[in-house]
């Protein structure tokens, strides 16, 4: 499980850098400043959680079961939160109204919050 978690952390970190560069340099003439700022928020949160996955993968005292639970919650949160922001930010480029997926963003944020809570709970429970 640790290899999977670490691989996901690397993947999300790698893609956050690519998306961040695209948002900073590729979108400036295509969408407005508000959309670019939203896109940047998506990349920042993706990177924060990529780093969190790397930490999760090397925590020695958490069981594989608990790591797996936290991993799935965080990955779901990353996809729902960051990727919905990406799509919403560039919907004018994509040629369709992506507002129908707008609810995915706060649901993804809730998953990220739950992931942090579960990690904190498990750390305090196992490190006492």
XYZ file of C-alpha atoms in Angstrom:
128
model
C 0.000 0.000 0.000
C 2.858 2.404 0.779
C 4.158 2.157 -2.794
C 0.691 2.969 -4.154
C 0.306 5.950 -1.821
C 3.783 7.259 -2.634
C 3.209 6.760 -6.374
C -0.053 8.703 -6.159
C 1.715 11.482 -4.245
C 4.372 11.703 -6.949
C 1.739 11.616 -9.720
C -0.360 14.375 -8.154
C 2.735 16.489 -7.421
C 4.018 16.019 -10.971
C 0.687 16.922 -12.536
C 0.206 19.882 -10.161
C 3.429 21.390 -11.501
C 2.313 20.812 -15.100
C -1.168 22.221 -14.457
C 0.342 25.146 -12.542
C 2.608 26.026 -15.466
C -0.309 25.711 -17.866
C -2.442 27.939 -15.655
C 0.284 30.554 -15.315
C 1.425 30.639 -18.926
C -1.093 28.888 -21.151
C -4.330 30.414 -19.947
C -3.443 34.099 -19.740
C -4.869 34.944 -23.170
C -7.712 32.434 -23.065
C -9.658 33.104 -19.861
C -10.142 35.998 -17.451
C -8.075 36.701 -14.330
C -10.729 35.225 -12.031
C -10.609 31.895 -13.887
C -6.805 31.873 -13.698
C -6.952 32.540 -9.950
C -9.414 29.656 -9.522
C -7.204 27.370 -11.603
C -4.238 28.333 -9.408
C -6.243 27.424 -6.296
C -6.866 23.986 -7.776
C -3.172 23.432 -8.423
C -2.170 24.630 -4.967
C -4.583 22.299 -3.221
C -3.528 19.444 -5.458
C 0.127 20.027 -4.517
C -0.627 20.318 -0.794
C -2.402 16.995 -0.893
C 0.268 15.364 -3.071
C 2.748 16.225 -0.330
C 0.351 14.901 2.281
C 0.144 11.595 0.408
C 3.951 11.377 0.457
C 3.926 11.887 4.216
C 1.134 9.348 4.636
C 3.105 6.785 2.643
C 6.080 6.932 5.002
C 4.309 7.138 8.356
C 5.546 4.033 10.154
C 2.953 3.521 12.873
C -0.255 3.677 10.863
C -1.680 0.362 9.780
C -2.152 -0.446 6.105
C -5.910 -0.450 6.670
C -5.894 3.096 8.071
C -3.510 4.368 5.397
C -5.730 2.870 2.711
C -8.820 4.555 4.157
C -7.124 7.958 4.346
C -5.605 7.472 0.876
C -8.962 6.816 -0.797
C -10.614 9.749 0.937
C -7.798 12.116 -0.097
C -7.637 10.917 -3.703
C -11.398 11.302 -4.032
C -11.100 14.793 -2.581
C -8.282 15.760 -4.950
C -10.237 14.637 -7.999
C -13.511 16.209 -6.953
C -12.008 19.462 -5.662
C -9.059 20.285 -7.905
C -10.221 18.691 -11.119
C -13.682 20.257 -10.908
C -11.987 23.641 -10.457
C -9.841 23.004 -13.530
C -12.888 22.167 -15.629
C -14.935 25.075 -14.261
C -12.040 27.477 -14.917
C -11.652 26.506 -18.560
C -15.260 25.720 -19.456
C -15.304 28.586 -21.969
C -12.368 26.975 -23.776
C -14.014 23.560 -23.647
C -17.148 24.978 -25.236
C -19.731 23.873 -22.710
C -21.239 25.133 -19.500
C -19.611 23.141 -16.707
C -21.760 24.684 -13.967
C -23.513 21.327 -13.583
C -20.389 19.952 -11.878
C -19.967 22.934 -9.540
C -21.247 20.896 -6.579
C -18.263 18.559 -6.952
C -15.923 21.264 -5.641
C -17.361 21.618 -2.115
C -17.928 17.855 -1.903
C -14.269 17.376 -2.802
C -13.306 19.930 -0.181
C -15.294 17.963 2.380
C -13.407 14.796 1.432
C -10.106 16.647 1.903
C -11.221 17.860 5.329
C -12.275 14.329 6.290
C -8.899 13.014 5.100
C -7.045 15.483 7.315
C -9.338 14.636 10.239
C -8.789 10.896 9.806
C -5.037 11.382 9.586
C -5.017 13.506 12.731
C -7.212 11.048 14.569
C -4.996 8.093 13.633
C -1.790 9.949 14.497
C -3.019 10.975 17.919
C -4.429 7.534 18.589
C -1.257 5.668 17.543
C 1.348 8.062 18.889
C 0.063 8.224 22.486
